[in-house]
CSV table of C-alpha atoms and ligand atoms in Angstrom, one decimal:
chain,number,residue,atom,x,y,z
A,1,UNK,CA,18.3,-10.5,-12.3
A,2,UNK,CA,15.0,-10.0,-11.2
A,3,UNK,CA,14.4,-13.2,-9.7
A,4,UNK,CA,17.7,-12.6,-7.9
A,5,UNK,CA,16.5,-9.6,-6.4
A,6,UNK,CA,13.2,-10.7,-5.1
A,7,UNK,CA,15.1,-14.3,-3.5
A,8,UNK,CA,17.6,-12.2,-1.8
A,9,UNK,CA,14.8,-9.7,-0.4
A,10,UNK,CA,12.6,-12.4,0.4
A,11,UNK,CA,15.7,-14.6,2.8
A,12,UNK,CA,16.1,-11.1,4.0
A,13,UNK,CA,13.0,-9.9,5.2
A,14,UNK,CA,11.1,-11.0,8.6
A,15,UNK,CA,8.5,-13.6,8.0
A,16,UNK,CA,6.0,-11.6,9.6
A,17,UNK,CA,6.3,-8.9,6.6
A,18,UNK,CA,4.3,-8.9,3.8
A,19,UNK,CA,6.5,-8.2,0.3
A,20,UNK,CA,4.8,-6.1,-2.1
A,21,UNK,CA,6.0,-5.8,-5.5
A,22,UNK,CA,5.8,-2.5,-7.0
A,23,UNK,CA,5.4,-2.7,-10.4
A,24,UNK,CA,4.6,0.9,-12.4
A,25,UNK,CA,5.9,1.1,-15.8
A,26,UNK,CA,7.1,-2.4,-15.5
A,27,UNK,CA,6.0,-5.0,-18.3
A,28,UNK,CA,3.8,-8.1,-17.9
A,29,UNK,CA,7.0,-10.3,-18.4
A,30,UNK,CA,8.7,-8.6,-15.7
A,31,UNK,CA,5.9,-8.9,-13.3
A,32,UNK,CA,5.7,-12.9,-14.4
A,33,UNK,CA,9.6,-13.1,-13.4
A,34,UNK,CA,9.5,-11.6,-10.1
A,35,UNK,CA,5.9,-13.9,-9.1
A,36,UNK,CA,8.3,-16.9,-10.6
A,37,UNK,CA,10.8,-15.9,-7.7
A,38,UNK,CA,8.0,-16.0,-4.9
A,39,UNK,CA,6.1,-12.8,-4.9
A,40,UNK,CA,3.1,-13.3,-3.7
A,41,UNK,CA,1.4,-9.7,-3.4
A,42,UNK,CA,2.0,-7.1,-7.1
A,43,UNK,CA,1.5,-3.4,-5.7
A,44,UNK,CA,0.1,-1.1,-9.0
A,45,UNK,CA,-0.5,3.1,-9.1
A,46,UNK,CA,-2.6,2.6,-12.1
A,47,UNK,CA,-6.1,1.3,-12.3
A,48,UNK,CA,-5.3,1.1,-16.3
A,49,UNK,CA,-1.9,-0.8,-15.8
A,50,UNK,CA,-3.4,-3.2,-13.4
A,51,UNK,CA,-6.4,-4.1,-15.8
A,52,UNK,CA,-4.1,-5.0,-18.7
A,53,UNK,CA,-1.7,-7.3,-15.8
A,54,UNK,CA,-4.6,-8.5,-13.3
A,55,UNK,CA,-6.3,-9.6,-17.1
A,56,UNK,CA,-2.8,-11.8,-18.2
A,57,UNK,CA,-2.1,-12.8,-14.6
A,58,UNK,CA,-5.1,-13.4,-12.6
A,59,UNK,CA,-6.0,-14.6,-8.8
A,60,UNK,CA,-2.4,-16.2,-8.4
A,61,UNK,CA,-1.2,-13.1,-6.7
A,62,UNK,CA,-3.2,-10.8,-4.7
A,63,UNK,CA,-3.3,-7.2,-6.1
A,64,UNK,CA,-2.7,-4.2,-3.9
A,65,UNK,CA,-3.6,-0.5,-5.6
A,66,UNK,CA,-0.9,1.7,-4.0
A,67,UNK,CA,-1.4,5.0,-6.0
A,68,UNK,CA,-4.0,7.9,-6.0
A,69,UNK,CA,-7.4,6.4,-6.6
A,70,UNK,CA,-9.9,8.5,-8.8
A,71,UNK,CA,-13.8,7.9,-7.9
A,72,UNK,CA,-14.6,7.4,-11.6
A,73,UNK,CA,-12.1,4.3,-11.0
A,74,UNK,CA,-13.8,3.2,-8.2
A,75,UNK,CA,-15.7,0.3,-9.5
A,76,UNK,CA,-13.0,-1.1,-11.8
A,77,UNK,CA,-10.8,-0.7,-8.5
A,78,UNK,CA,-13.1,-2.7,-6.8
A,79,UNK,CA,-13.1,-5.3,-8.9
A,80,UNK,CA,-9.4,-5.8,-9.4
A,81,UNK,CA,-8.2,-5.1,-6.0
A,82,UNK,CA,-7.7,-7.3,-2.7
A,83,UNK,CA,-6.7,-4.5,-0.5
A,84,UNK,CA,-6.2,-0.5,-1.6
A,85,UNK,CA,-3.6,0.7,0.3
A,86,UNK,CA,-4.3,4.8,0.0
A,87,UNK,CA,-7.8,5.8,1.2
A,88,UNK,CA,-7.4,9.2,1.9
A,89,UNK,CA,-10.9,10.5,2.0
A,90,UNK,CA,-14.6,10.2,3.0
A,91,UNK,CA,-16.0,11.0,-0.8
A,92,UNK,CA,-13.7,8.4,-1.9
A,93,UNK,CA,-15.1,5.5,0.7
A,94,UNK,CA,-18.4,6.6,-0.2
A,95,UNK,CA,-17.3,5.8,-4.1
A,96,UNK,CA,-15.7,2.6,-3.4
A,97,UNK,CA,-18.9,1.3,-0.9
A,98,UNK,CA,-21.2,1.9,-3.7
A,99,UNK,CA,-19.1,-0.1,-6.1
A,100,UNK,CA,-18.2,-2.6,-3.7
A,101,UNK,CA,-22.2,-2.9,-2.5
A,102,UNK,CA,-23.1,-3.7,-6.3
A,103,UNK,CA,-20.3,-6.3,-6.5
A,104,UNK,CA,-21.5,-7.7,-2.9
A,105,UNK,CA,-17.6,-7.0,-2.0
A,106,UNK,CA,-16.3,-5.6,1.4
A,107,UNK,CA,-13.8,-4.2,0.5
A,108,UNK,CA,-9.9,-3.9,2.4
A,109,UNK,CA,-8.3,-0.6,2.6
A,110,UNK,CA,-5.5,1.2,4.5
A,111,UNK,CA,-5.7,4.9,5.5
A,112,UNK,CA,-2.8,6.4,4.1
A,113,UNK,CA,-1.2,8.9,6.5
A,114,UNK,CA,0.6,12.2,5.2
A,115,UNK,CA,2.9,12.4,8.2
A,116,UNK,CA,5.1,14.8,6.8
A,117,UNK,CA,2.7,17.6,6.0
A,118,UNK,CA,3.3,17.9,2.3
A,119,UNK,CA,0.9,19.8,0.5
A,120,UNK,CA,1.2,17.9,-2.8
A,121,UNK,CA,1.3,14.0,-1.6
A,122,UNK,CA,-2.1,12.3,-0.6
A,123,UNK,CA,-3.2,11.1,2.4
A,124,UNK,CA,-4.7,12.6,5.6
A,125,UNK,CA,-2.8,14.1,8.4
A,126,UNK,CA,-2.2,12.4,11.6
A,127,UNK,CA,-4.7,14.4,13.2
A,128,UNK,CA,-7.5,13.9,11.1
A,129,UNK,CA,-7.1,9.7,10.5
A,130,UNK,CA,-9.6,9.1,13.5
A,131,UNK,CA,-12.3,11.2,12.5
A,132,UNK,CA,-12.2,9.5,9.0
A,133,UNK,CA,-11.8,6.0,10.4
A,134,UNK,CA,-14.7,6.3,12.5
A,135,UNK,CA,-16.6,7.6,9.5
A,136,UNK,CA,-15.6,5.0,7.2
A,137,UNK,CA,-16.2,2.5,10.0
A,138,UNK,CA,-20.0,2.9,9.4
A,139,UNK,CA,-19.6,2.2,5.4
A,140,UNK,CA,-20.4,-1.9,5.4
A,141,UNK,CA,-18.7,-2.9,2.4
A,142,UNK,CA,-15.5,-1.3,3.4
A,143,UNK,CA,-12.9,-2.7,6.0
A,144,UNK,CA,-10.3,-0.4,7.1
A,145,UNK,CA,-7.5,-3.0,8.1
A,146,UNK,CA,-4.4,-0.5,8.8
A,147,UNK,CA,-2.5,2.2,8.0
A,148,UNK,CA,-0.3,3.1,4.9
A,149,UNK,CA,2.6,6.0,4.7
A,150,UNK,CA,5.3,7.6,2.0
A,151,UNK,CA,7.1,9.8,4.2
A,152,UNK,CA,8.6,12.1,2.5
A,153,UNK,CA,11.0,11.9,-0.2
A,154,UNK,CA,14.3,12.3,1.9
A,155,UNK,CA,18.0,12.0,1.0
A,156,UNK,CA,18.4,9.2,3.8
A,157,UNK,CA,17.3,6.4,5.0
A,158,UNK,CA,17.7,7.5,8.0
A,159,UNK,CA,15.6,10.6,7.5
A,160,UNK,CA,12.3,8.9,7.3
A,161,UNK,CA,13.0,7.2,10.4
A,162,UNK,CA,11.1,10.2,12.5
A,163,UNK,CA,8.0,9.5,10.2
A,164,UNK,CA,7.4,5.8,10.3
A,165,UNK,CA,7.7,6.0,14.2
A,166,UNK,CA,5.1,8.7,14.5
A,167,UNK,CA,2.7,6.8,11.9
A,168,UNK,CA,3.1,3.4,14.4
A,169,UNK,CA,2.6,5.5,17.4
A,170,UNK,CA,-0.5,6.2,15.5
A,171,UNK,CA,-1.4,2.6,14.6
A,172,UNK,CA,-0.5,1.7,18.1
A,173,UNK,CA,-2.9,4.4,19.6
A,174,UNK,CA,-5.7,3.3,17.2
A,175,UNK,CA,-5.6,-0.6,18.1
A,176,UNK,CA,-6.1,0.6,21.5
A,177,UNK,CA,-9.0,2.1,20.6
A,178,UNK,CA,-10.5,-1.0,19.4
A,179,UNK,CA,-13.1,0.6,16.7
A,180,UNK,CA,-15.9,-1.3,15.6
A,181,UNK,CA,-15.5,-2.5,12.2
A,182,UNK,CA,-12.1,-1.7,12.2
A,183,UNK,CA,-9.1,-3.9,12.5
A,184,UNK,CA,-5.3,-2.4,13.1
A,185,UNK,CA,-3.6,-5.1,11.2
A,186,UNK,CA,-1.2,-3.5,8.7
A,187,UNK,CA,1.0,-0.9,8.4
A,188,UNK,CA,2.6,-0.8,4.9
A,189,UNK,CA,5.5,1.8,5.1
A,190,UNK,CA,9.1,2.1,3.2
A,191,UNK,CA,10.3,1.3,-0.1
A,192,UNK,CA,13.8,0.3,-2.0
A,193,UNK,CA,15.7,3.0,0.2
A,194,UNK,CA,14.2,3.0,3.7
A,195,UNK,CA,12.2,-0.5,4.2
A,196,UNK,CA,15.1,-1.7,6.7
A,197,UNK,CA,14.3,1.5,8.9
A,198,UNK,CA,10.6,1.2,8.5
A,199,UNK,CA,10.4,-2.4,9.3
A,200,UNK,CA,12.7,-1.4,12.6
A,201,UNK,CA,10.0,1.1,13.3
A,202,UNK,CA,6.7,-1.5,12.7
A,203,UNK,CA,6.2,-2.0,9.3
A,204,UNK,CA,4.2,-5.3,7.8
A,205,UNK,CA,4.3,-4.3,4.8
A,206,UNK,CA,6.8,-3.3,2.5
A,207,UNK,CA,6.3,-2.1,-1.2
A,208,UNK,CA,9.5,-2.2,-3.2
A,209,UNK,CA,10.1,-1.3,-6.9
A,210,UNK,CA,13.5,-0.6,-8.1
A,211,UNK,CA,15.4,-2.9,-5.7
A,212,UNK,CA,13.2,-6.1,-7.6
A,213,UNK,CA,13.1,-4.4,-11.1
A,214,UNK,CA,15.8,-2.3,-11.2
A,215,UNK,CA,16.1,1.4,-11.9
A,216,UNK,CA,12.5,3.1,-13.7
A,217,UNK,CA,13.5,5.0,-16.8
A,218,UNK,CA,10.7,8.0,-15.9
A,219,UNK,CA,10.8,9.4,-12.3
A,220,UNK,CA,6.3,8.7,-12.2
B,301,LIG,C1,6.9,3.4,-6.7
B,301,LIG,C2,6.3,3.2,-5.4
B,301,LIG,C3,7.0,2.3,-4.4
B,301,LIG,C4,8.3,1.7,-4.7
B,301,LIG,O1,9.3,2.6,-4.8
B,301,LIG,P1,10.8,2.1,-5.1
B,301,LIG,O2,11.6,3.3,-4.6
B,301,LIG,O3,10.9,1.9,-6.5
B,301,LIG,O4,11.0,0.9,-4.3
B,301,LIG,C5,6.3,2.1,-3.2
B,301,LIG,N1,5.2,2.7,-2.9
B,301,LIG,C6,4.5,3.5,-3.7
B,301,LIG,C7,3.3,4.2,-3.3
B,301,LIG,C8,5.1,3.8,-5.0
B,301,LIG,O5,4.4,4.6,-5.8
């Protein structure tokens, strides 16, 4: 079943996107199946949940941290993690550079963008991603390589459409730019319900849960 899922995915996506697997709540042996089937990238919300799996699994997969990072985290982030996808603020670069200096890491990060205004998701608004990208831009052990959005949670695929366009004119406008020490290379938007729409609007990156693993029991 698994294995199915991520063959069909993987025949169906674009070679130029990257598959993440997003794996919350889902057991080691689940996570084994799916990197059996030719996933190459395991996306986790968890710091604790990606110790236990990164500890079983290892360097055969690269490990992308896709949730909301706490600073006291930082350094066990640092150490897991090939790229987090959901920097979202200037006190948290600060975090992950000192954690990443001590490990002699630089570390890869997305900014993730709140393009939908919502109060209670992370992220920064579109508005305010320069100023932080220019600020983390002077951190050395932190490479901002893209941009990372939700959207919000909408009925439709269709309905997030708006919201990945505006995040890629946004990419778009900061490749232009051409920041030093900062490289527009990703832009990780859509999940099991809107990646076809987001990867029509720009996306690289993909992170899908329930369309590999099937239905979570918990709504986290
Ligand atoms: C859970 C999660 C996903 C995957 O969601 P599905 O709808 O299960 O595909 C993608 N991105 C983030 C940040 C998530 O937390």
């Amino acid at each position: 079943m698994i294995a199915e899922n991520v063959r069909q995915l993987l025949q169906e996506l674009p070679r130029e996107v990257q598959l993440v697997a997003a794996a919350k709540s889902r057991s080691v042996a689940e996570i084994e199946q799916a990197i059996s089937a030719g996933i190459l990238i395991v996306g986790e919300n968890y710091v604790q949940e990606a110790e236990l799996a990164h500890g079983l699994i290892g360097a055969k997969v690269k490990w992308h941290f896709i949730g909301r990072l706490q600073k006291n985290k930082a350094k066990k982030a640092v150490k897991i993690f090939d790229l987090i996808e959901t920097l979202d603020s200037l006190a948290l670069a600060e975090e992950l550079e000192k954690a990443a200096g001590a490990q002699n890491k630089v570390m890869p990060a997305l900014i993730e963008i709140n393009c939908a205004g919502e109060v209670q998701k992370g992220g920064v608004t579109p508005q305010e991603a320069e100023g932080l990208i220019k600020a983390i831009a002077l951190l050395k052990h932190i490479k901002v390589m893209g941009l990372m959005t939700m959207g919000p949670l909408s009925a439709t695929p269709e309905q997030y459409r708006p919201y990945f366009r505006e995040t890629k004119k946004l990419f778009d406008a900061l490749k232009r730019q051409g920041l030093t020490n900062v490289e527009m290379r990703f832009l990780s938007m859509g999940m099991s319900d809107s990646y076809r729409v987001a990867i029509e609007e720009g996306a690289n990156i993909v992170r899908i849960g329930s369309k590999i693993f099937g239905p979570r029991e918990s709504n986290n």
